[in-house]
CSV table of C-alpha atoms (C1' of nucleotides) and ligand atoms in Angstrom, one decimal:
chain,number,residue,atom,x,y,z
A,12,MET,CA,-1.6,-27.7,-21.0
A,13,LEU,CA,-0.4,-24.6,-20.8
A,14,GLY,CA,-3.0,-22.3,-21.5
A,15,ARG,CA,-2.9,-19.4,-19.5
A,16,ALA,CA,-4.8,-19.2,-16.5
A,17,PRO,CA,-8.3,-18.3,-16.4
A,18,GLY,CA,-9.1,-15.7,-18.7
A,19,LYS,CA,-7.3,-14.6,-21.6
A,20,SER,CA,-9.7,-12.5,-23.1
A,21,THR,CA,-8.7,-9.7,-25.2
A,22,THR,CA,-11.5,-7.4,-24.9
A,23,VAL,CA,-11.8,-4.7,-22.4
A,24,ALA,CA,-15.1,-5.8,-21.2
A,25,ALA,CA,-14.1,-9.3,-20.7
A,26,ARG,CA,-11.0,-8.2,-19.0
A,27,GLN,CA,-12.8,-6.1,-16.6
A,28,LYS,CA,-14.8,-9.0,-15.5
A,29,TYR,CA,-11.8,-10.7,-14.3
A,30,ASN,CA,-9.8,-8.7,-12.0
A,31,HIS,CA,-10.2,-9.9,-8.5
A,32,LYS,CA,-11.7,-13.2,-9.4
A,33,TYR,CA,-8.6,-13.8,-11.3
A,34,TRP,CA,-6.5,-13.9,-8.2
A,35,ARG,CA,-8.5,-16.5,-6.5
A,36,GLU,CA,-8.7,-18.6,-9.5
A,37,ARG,CA,-5.1,-18.1,-10.3
A,38,GLU,CA,-4.1,-19.9,-7.2
A,39,ILE,CA,-6.5,-22.6,-7.8
A,40,TYR,CA,-5.4,-22.9,-11.3
A,41,ARG,CA,-1.8,-23.1,-10.4
A,42,ARG,CA,-2.4,-25.5,-7.7
A,43,GLU,CA,-4.2,-27.7,-9.9
A,44,ARG,CA,-1.6,-27.7,-12.4
A,45,GLY,CA,0.5,-29.2,-9.8
A,46,ARG,CA,3.0,-26.4,-9.5
A,47,GLY,CA,2.1,-24.0,-7.1
A,48,SER,CA,3.7,-21.4,-5.5
A,49,SER,CA,4.7,-21.2,-2.2
A,50,GLY,CA,5.8,-18.8,0.0
A,51,GLN,CA,4.1,-16.6,2.1
A,52,GLN,CA,3.9,-13.1,3.1
A,53,LYS,CA,1.3,-11.5,4.9
A,54,ASP,CA,0.8,-11.6,8.4
A,55,SER,CA,-2.6,-11.7,9.6
A,56,LYS,CA,-4.6,-14.4,8.5
A,57,GLU,CA,-7.6,-13.7,10.4
A,58,THR,CA,-8.2,-10.7,8.4
A,59,ALA,CA,-8.7,-12.6,5.4
A,60,PRO,CA,-11.3,-15.0,5.3
A,61,GLY,CA,-10.6,-16.4,2.1
A,62,TRP,CA,-8.7,-14.0,0.1
A,63,MET,CA,-8.9,-10.5,0.5
A,64,GLY,CA,-8.5,-9.6,-2.9
A,65,PRO,CA,-5.9,-9.0,-5.2
A,66,THR,CA,-3.3,-6.9,-4.0
A,67,MET,CA,-5.3,-6.0,-1.1
A,68,PRO,CA,-3.8,-4.3,1.7
A,69,LEU,CA,-3.1,-6.1,4.8
A,70,SER,CA,0.2,-7.3,5.2
A,71,LYS,CA,3.1,-5.4,5.3
A,72,LYS,CA,6.4,-6.9,5.5
A,73,ALA,CA,8.5,-4.5,3.8
A,74,GLN,CA,10.9,-7.0,3.1
A,75,SER,CA,13.2,-6.5,5.9
A,76,PRO,CA,15.8,-9.1,6.2
A,77,SER,CA,15.4,-9.4,9.8
A,78,SER,CA,12.1,-10.8,9.6
A,79,GLY,CA,10.4,-11.3,12.7
A,80,LEU,CA,7.6,-8.9,12.9
A,81,GLY,CA,6.7,-8.1,16.3
A,82,LEU,CA,3.2,-9.2,16.5
A,83,THR,CA,3.5,-11.6,13.9
A,84,HIS,CA,1.7,-14.2,15.7
A,85,GLY,CA,-1.0,-12.7,13.8
A,86,LEU,CA,-4.0,-11.4,15.3
A,87,SER,CA,-4.7,-8.8,17.7
A,88,PRO,CA,-2.4,-6.3,16.5
A,89,LEU,CA,-4.4,-3.8,18.3
A,90,TYR,CA,-6.6,-1.9,16.1
A,91,ARG,CA,-8.7,0.6,17.6
A,92,GLU,CA,-9.6,4.1,17.9
A,93,ALA,CA,-8.7,6.3,15.2
A,94,GLU,CA,-10.9,4.4,13.0
A,95,ALA,CA,-13.8,5.4,14.8
A,96,ALA,CA,-13.3,8.8,13.6
A,97,ASP,CA,-12.3,8.4,10.1
A,98,LEU,CA,-14.0,5.2,9.4
A,99,SER,CA,-17.2,6.2,10.7
A,100,LEU,CA,-18.6,6.5,7.3
A,101,SER,CA,-17.3,3.4,5.8
A,102,LEU,CA,-18.4,1.7,8.8
A,103,SER,CA,-21.9,1.5,8.1
A,104,ALA,CA,-21.4,0.7,4.6
A,105,SER,CA,-19.1,-2.1,5.2
A,106,PHE,CA,-21.8,-4.4,6.2
A,107,SER,CA,-23.7,-4.2,3.1
A,108,LYS,CA,-21.1,-5.8,1.1
A,109,ALA,CA,-20.7,-9.1,2.7
A,110,GLU,CA,-18.7,-10.7,0.2
A,111,ASP,CA,-15.1,-11.1,1.1
A,112,GLU,CA,-14.0,-8.6,3.5
A,113,GLU,CA,-16.8,-8.1,5.7
A,114,LEU,CA,-15.2,-10.4,7.9
A,115,THR,CA,-12.4,-8.1,8.1
A,116,SER,CA,-14.6,-5.4,9.2
A,117,LEU,CA,-15.9,-7.5,11.9
A,118,SER,CA,-12.6,-8.3,13.2
A,119,TRP,CA,-11.5,-4.8,13.5
A,120,LEU,CA,-14.7,-3.9,15.0
A,121,HIS,CA,-14.2,-6.4,17.6
A,122,GLU,CA,-10.8,-5.5,18.4
A,123,SER,CA,-11.5,-1.9,18.5
A,124,THR,CA,-13.7,-2.3,21.3
A,125,ASP,CA,-11.2,-3.9,23.3
A,126,LEU,CA,-8.4,-1.6,23.0
A,127,LEU,CA,-10.4,1.4,23.1
A,128,ASN,CA,-8.2,3.7,24.9
A,129,SER,CA,-5.1,2.0,24.3
A,130,PHE,CA,-2.1,4.0,24.6
A,131,SER,CA,-2.7,7.5,24.3
A,132,HIS,CA,0.3,8.6,26.0
A,133,SER,CA,2.4,10.4,23.8
A,134,GLY,CA,0.9,10.2,20.5
A,135,LEU,CA,3.3,11.3,18.1
A,136,ARG,CA,6.6,11.2,19.5
A,137,SER,CA,8.0,8.3,18.1
A,138,VAL,CA,10.2,10.4,16.3
A,139,SER,CA,12.2,11.5,19.0
A,140,PRO,CA,14.5,8.8,19.7
A,141,LEU,CA,15.7,8.3,16.4
A,142,GLN,CA,17.0,11.5,15.3
A,143,ASP,CA,20.2,10.2,14.2
A,144,SER,CA,21.9,11.0,17.2
A,145,ASP,CA,25.2,11.0,15.5
A,146,GLY,CA,24.2,13.6,13.2
A,147,HIS,CA,24.5,13.0,9.7
A,148,PRO,CA,21.1,12.4,8.5
A,149,LEU,CA,22.5,10.6,5.8
A,150,PRO,CA,24.5,12.3,3.4
A,151,PRO,CA,23.6,12.5,-0.1
A,152,HIS,CA,25.8,9.7,-0.8
A,153,SER,CA,25.8,9.0,-4.3
A,154,PRO,CA,22.8,7.7,-5.7
A,155,THR,CA,24.3,4.6,-6.1
A,156,SER,CA,25.6,2.9,-8.7
A,157,SER,CA,24.2,-0.3,-8.9
A,158,SER,CA,21.1,-1.7,-7.7
A,159,PRO,CA,20.4,-0.3,-4.4
A,160,ASP,CA,17.6,-2.4,-3.3
A,161,PRO,CA,17.6,-5.9,-4.2
A,162,GLY,CA,18.8,-8.2,-1.8
A,163,ASP,CA,21.9,-6.3,-1.1
A,164,PRO,CA,23.1,-8.0,1.9
A,165,SER,CA,24.9,-5.1,3.3
A,166,PRO,CA,22.6,-3.5,5.6
A,167,TYR,CA,24.9,-2.4,8.2
A,168,ASP,CA,27.5,-0.8,6.2
A,169,LEU,CA,25.9,2.1,4.8
A,170,ALA,CA,24.5,3.4,7.7
A,171,MET,CA,21.8,5.4,6.4
A,172,GLY,CA,18.5,4.1,6.5
A,173,ALA,CA,17.6,6.7,4.3
A,174,ASN,CA,17.5,5.0,1.2
A,175,ARG,CA,16.1,2.0,2.5
A,176,LYS,CA,12.9,0.8,1.0
A,177,PRO,CA,10.1,2.1,3.1
A,178,PRO,CA,8.2,-0.4,5.2
A,179,TYR,CA,5.0,0.4,3.6
A,180,SER,CA,3.5,-1.5,0.8
A,181,PHE,CA,2.6,0.2,-2.4
A,182,SER,CA,-1.0,0.1,-1.3
A,183,CYS,CA,-0.2,2.0,1.8
A,184,LEU,CA,2.0,4.4,0.0
A,185,ILE,CA,-0.8,5.1,-2.5
A,186,PHE,CA,-3.2,5.4,0.2
A,187,MET,CA,-1.2,7.9,2.1
A,188,ALA,CA,-0.6,9.9,-0.9
A,189,ILE,CA,-4.3,10.1,-1.8
A,190,GLU,CA,-5.3,10.8,1.7
A,191,ASP,CA,-2.9,13.5,2.0
A,192,ALA,CA,-4.3,15.3,-0.9
A,193,PRO,CA,-6.8,17.9,-0.1
A,194,SER,CA,-9.4,16.5,-2.4
A,195,LYS,CA,-8.6,13.0,-1.8
A,196,ARG,CA,-8.0,12.4,-5.4
A,197,LEU,CA,-4.8,12.4,-7.3
A,198,PRO,CA,-3.7,11.5,-10.7
A,199,VAL,CA,-1.1,8.9,-11.0
A,200,LYS,CA,1.6,11.4,-11.7
A,201,ASP,CA,1.0,13.1,-8.4
A,202,ILE,CA,1.0,9.9,-6.6
A,203,TYR,CA,4.4,9.3,-7.9
A,204,GLY,CA,5.3,12.8,-6.7
A,205,TRP,CA,4.0,12.3,-3.3
A,206,ILE,CA,5.9,9.1,-2.9
A,207,LEU,CA,9.0,10.6,-4.1
A,208,GLU,CA,8.7,13.6,-1.9
A,209,HIS,CA,8.3,11.5,1.1
A,210,PHE,CA,10.5,8.6,0.4
A,211,PRO,CA,13.7,9.4,-1.2
A,212,TYR,CA,14.4,5.8,-1.7
A,213,PHE,CA,12.4,5.9,-4.8
A,214,ALA,CA,14.2,8.9,-6.1
A,215,SER,CA,17.0,6.8,-7.2
A,216,ALA,CA,15.2,3.6,-7.4
A,217,PRO,CA,15.8,1.9,-10.6
A,218,THR,CA,12.4,1.8,-12.0
A,219,GLY,CA,9.6,-0.4,-12.0
A,220,TRP,CA,8.2,1.1,-8.9
A,221,LYS,CA,6.0,3.2,-11.0
A,222,ASN,CA,4.8,0.2,-12.7
A,223,SER,CA,4.0,-1.3,-9.4
A,224,VAL,CA,2.1,1.7,-8.4
A,225,ARG,CA,0.0,1.6,-11.5
A,226,HIS,CA,-0.4,-2.1,-11.1
A,227,ASN,CA,-1.7,-1.6,-7.7
A,228,LEU,CA,-4.1,1.1,-8.6
A,229,SER,CA,-5.7,-1.1,-11.1
A,230,LEU,CA,-5.8,-4.2,-9.2
A,231,ASN,CA,-6.5,-3.1,-5.8
A,232,LYS,CA,-10.1,-2.7,-5.1
A,233,CYS,CA,-9.4,0.1,-2.7
A,234,PHE,CA,-8.5,2.4,-5.5
A,235,LYS,CA,-10.9,3.6,-7.9
A,236,LYS,CA,-10.6,5.9,-10.8
A,237,VAL,CA,-12.8,8.8,-10.6
A,238,ASP,CA,-12.7,10.1,-14.0
A,239,LYS,CA,-15.9,11.2,-15.6
A,240,ASP,CA,-16.5,14.8,-16.0
A,241,ARG,CA,-13.8,16.3,-17.9
A,242,SER,CA,-13.7,19.3,-15.8
A,243,GLN,CA,-10.3,19.4,-14.6
A,244,SER,CA,-8.5,19.1,-17.8
A,245,ILE,CA,-6.1,16.8,-16.5
A,246,GLY,CA,-4.0,15.4,-19.1
A,247,LYS,CA,-4.1,11.9,-19.8
A,248,GLY,CA,-5.4,9.7,-17.1
A,249,SER,CA,-7.9,10.3,-14.5
A,250,LEU,CA,-7.9,10.9,-10.8
A,251,TRP,CA,-7.7,8.1,-8.4
A,252,SER,CA,-9.5,7.9,-5.1
A,253,ILE,CA,-10.0,5.6,-2.2
A,254,ASP,CA,-13.1,3.6,-2.2
A,255,PRO,CA,-14.7,4.4,1.0
A,256,GLU,CA,-15.9,0.9,1.3
A,257,TYR,CA,-12.4,-0.3,1.6
A,258,ARG,CA,-10.8,2.5,3.3
A,259,HIS,CA,-10.6,0.7,6.5
A,260,ASN,CA,-8.8,-2.1,5.0
A,261,LEU,CA,-6.1,0.3,4.1
A,262,ILE,CA,-6.0,1.8,7.4
A,263,GLN,CA,-5.7,-1.5,8.9
A,264,ALA,CA,-2.8,-2.3,6.8
A,265,LEU,CA,-1.2,0.9,7.8
A,266,LYS,CA,-1.6,0.1,11.4
A,267,LYS,CA,0.3,-3.0,11.0
A,268,THR,CA,3.1,-1.0,9.8
A,269,PRO,CA,6.1,-0.1,11.9
A,270,TYR,CA,5.4,3.5,12.5
A,271,HIS,CA,1.9,3.4,11.9
A,272,PRO,CA,-0.2,6.3,11.6
A,273,TYR,CA,-3.4,7.1,13.1
A,274,SER,CA,-2.8,8.4,16.4
A,275,PRO,CA,-4.8,8.0,19.5
A,276,GLY,CA,-5.4,11.3,20.7
A,277,LEU,CA,-8.0,11.9,18.2
A,278,VAL,CA,-10.8,9.9,19.2
A,279,THR,CA,-11.0,10.3,22.8
A,280,PRO,CA,-9.3,13.2,24.0
A,281,SER,CA,-9.0,12.7,27.5
A,282,THR,CA,-9.7,9.4,28.6
A,283,SER,CA,-7.3,7.7,30.5
A,284,PRO,CA,-4.6,6.7,29.0
A,285,PRO,CA,-2.1,4.9,30.6
A,286,GLY,CA,-4.4,2.3,31.4
A,287,SER,CA,-2.5,-0.4,30.2
A,288,PRO,CA,0.8,-0.4,28.8
A,289,GLN,CA,0.1,-1.6,25.5
A,290,ALA,CA,3.6,-2.1,25.2
A,291,TYR,CA,3.3,-3.8,22.0
A,292,HIS,CA,4.3,-0.9,20.0
A,293,SER,CA,2.8,2.2,19.6
A,294,PRO,CA,4.1,3.9,16.6
A,295,PRO,CA,2.1,6.8,15.7
A,296,LEU,CA,2.7,9.3,13.1
A,297,TRP,CA,2.8,8.7,9.6
A,298,PRO,CA,2.8,10.8,6.6
A,299,GLY,CA,-0.4,11.4,5.0
A,300,SER,CA,-2.6,11.7,7.9
A,301,PRO,CA,-3.7,14.8,9.4
A,302,PHE,CA,-1.3,14.4,12.1
A,303,PHE,CA,1.4,14.4,9.8
A,304,ARG,CA,0.9,17.9,8.9
A,305,LYS,CA,0.2,18.8,12.3
A,306,ASN,CA,3.5,17.7,13.2
A,307,GLY,CA,5.0,20.2,11.0
A,308,GLY,CA,5.4,17.8,8.3
A,309,VAL,CA,7.7,15.5,9.7
A,310,LEU,CA,8.1,12.3,8.2
A,311,LEU,CA,10.0,9.4,9.2
A,312,GLN,CA,11.1,6.4,7.5
A,313,VAL,CA,11.6,3.3,9.2
A,314,PRO,CA,14.8,1.6,9.1
A,315,HIS,CA,14.4,-1.9,8.7
A,316,GLY,CA,14.0,-4.3,11.4
A,317,VAL,CA,12.2,-2.1,13.7
A,318,ILE,CA,9.2,-4.1,13.2
A,319,GLN,CA,10.3,-6.7,15.5
A,320,ASN,CA,10.2,-4.5,18.4
A,321,GLY,CA,8.7,-7.0,20.6
A,322,SER,CA,11.0,-9.7,19.9
A,323,ARG,CA,14.4,-8.8,19.0
A,324,ILE,CA,15.2,-5.4,18.2
A,325,ARG,CA,18.6,-5.3,17.0
A,326,SER,CA,19.9,-2.6,19.1
A,327,GLN,CA,19.4,0.7,17.6
A,328,SER,CA,19.1,-0.3,14.2
A,329,LEU,CA,16.5,2.2,13.6
A,330,PHE,CA,17.5,5.3,12.3
A,331,PRO,CA,14.6,6.8,10.8
A,332,VAL,CA,15.1,9.6,8.7
A,333,ILE,CA,13.3,12.4,10.0
A,334,ARG,CA,13.2,15.2,7.7
A,335,PRO,CA,11.3,18.3,7.6
A,336,LEU,CA,9.1,18.3,4.8
A,337,PRO,CA,10.2,21.0,2.5
A,338,ILE,CA,7.5,23.0,1.3
A,339,SER,CA,8.7,23.0,-2.1
A,340,PRO,CA,6.4,22.4,-4.9
A,341,VAL,CA,8.1,19.6,-6.4
A,342,GLY,CA,7.4,20.3,-9.8
A,343,SER,CA,4.3,18.9,-11.0
A,344,ARG,CA,1.9,21.5,-11.6
A,345,THR,CA,-1.0,19.4,-11.2
A,346,THR,CA,0.1,18.6,-7.9
A,347,ALA,CA,-1.9,19.5,-5.1
A,348,ILE,CA,0.2,18.4,-2.3
A,349,LYS,CA,0.8,21.8,-1.1
A,350,ILE,CA,1.1,21.0,2.4
A,351,CYS,CA,-1.3,23.3,3.5
A,352,SER,CA,-0.5,25.7,6.0
A,353,GLY,CA,-2.1,25.4,9.2
A,354,ARG,CA,-5.7,24.4,9.3
A,355,LEU,CA,-6.5,21.3,10.7
A,356,SER,CA,-8.8,21.4,13.3
A,357,ASP,CA,-8.8,19.5,16.4
A,358,SER,CA,-11.7,17.5,15.4
A,359,GLY,CA,-9.8,15.9,12.8
A,360,ARG,CA,-12.9,15.4,10.8
A,361,ARG,CA,-12.4,18.0,8.3
A,362,CYS,CA,-13.4,16.4,5.3
A,363,SER,CA,-16.4,18.0,4.0
A,364,PRO,CA,-16.2,17.5,0.4
A,365,LEU,CA,-16.2,13.8,0.1
A,366,PRO,CA,-14.9,12.5,-3.0
A,367,LEU,CA,-17.8,10.3,-3.5
A,368,PRO,CA,-16.7,8.2,-6.3
A,369,LEU,CA,-18.4,5.0,-6.5
A,370,PRO,CA,-20.2,5.5,-9.8
A,371,THR,CA,-21.3,2.0,-10.1
A,372,PRO,CA,-21.0,-0.2,-7.2
A,373,GLN,CA,-21.1,-3.2,-9.3
A,374,ARG,CA,-18.5,-5.6,-8.7
B,6,DT,C1',3.9,-27.5,3.5
B,7,DG,C1',0.2,-24.9,1.6
B,8,DA,C1',-2.0,-20.5,1.4
B,9,DT,C1',-1.8,-15.8,0.7
B,10,DA,C1',-0.3,-11.0,0.3
B,11,DA,C1',3.1,-8.3,-1.9
B,12,DC,C1',6.9,-7.3,-5.3
B,13,DT,C1',8.4,-7.3,-10.1
B,14,DA,C1',8.5,-7.6,-14.9
B,15,DA,C1',6.2,-7.4,-18.9
B,16,DA,C1',2.8,-7.9,-22.6
B,17,DC,C1',-1.1,-5.4,-24.2
B,18,DA,C1',-4.6,-1.8,-24.5
B,19,DT,C1',-6.4,2.9,-24.2
B,20,DT,C1',-5.9,7.7,-24.8
B,21,DA,C1',-4.1,12.6,-24.8
C,14,DC,C1',3.3,8.1,-33.7
C,15,DT,C1',4.7,8.5,-28.9
C,16,DA,C1',4.3,8.4,-24.2
C,17,DA,C1',1.7,8.3,-20.2
C,18,DT,C1',-1.9,5.5,-18.3
C,19,DG,C1',-4.4,1.3,-17.3
C,20,DT,C1',-5.2,-3.7,-17.2
C,21,DT,C1',-4.0,-8.2,-16.8
C,22,DT,C1',-0.8,-12.4,-16.7
C,23,DA,C1',2.9,-14.6,-14.5
C,24,DG,C1',6.9,-15.7,-11.8
C,25,DT,C1',8.9,-15.1,-7.4
C,26,DT,C1',9.5,-14.0,-2.6
C,27,DA,C1',8.4,-14.0,2.2
C,28,DT,C1',5.6,-15.1,6.4
C,29,DC,C1',2.3,-17.6,8.8
D,420,MG,MG1,-8.6,-0.5,-8.6
DNA sequence: TGATAACTAAACATTA
DNA sequence: CTAATGTTTAGTTATC
């Protein structure tokens, strides 16, 4: 007994072999042993045929105590539009894989057809209401003294949702960070930087989140190291990028997020909009996407509990922190998050220089 | 309940 | 050597 799960190699090569497989087997292994795990997290099962992968996207949760999730009943969260534009490329490719997630692709494809024009009415305005009406966008309040995030059951007290853990999973955070980069590639250090810049929560976060970021980069299939040419003289590590094959997965995950991102107005400009009140929730705007900048760099953080929206929204518990993105260069030189100024065409499709990683599609 | 996605901690390994 | 990076195991938590 006891012998470590599958794998236990000590060599790099062997280790690389594992990876995703590990996750699947891990569950089996544990289950076999009799002890398993339990619990759950995630929300849409249909997206995952078997297992989507390791730390794959999907799912969100953000650990909000309220629990509830609006469309939790899984399925049909309304995916649509936006992807068409951005995913166009990965689209075709997704079918060649057929391994684990192709199913996913199908699903989204399906859905997308349905809600084509969905809500286009105000795209990015979700920000308005919140605006901490009372003023005080959260004071600096001390960085705390103890552990600010754990289960601290004192949500209502400190009214600032500022330092609340963002509703995005690490995968999403990383995704947004990379997408926000001009070249779609960032070294881990800059990923940290992006996250810190946009989510103050981590500024004082104890630690460990960086570990999680790295862990995610490695484990998640969506993220690939680009490395190779030593042109950029980056220090230690290499640049990370989003694997186009899986990009839509990340987008999907993001869409399940409270204030999700991709906005509607992109794909079909005019179209009729109000067609049906998708009421569900239409939370557009998110940092990282082109819209983000378009908005002048506004970023909002979700409070915690907003997700429910359809079911039981606890009054105005949402006080997103809307803060103008300061154009200050954080500090890392390598950084590239310069928040460009202007630019951004209406077409949204401004990516000419694709990263083009995928050195060896072997998996 | 069981499955699964995500978080967290930590033990290595690799490399600048 | 040290520290930043990467990989990989494991335990736990939360939701369906
Ligand atoms: Mg990876």
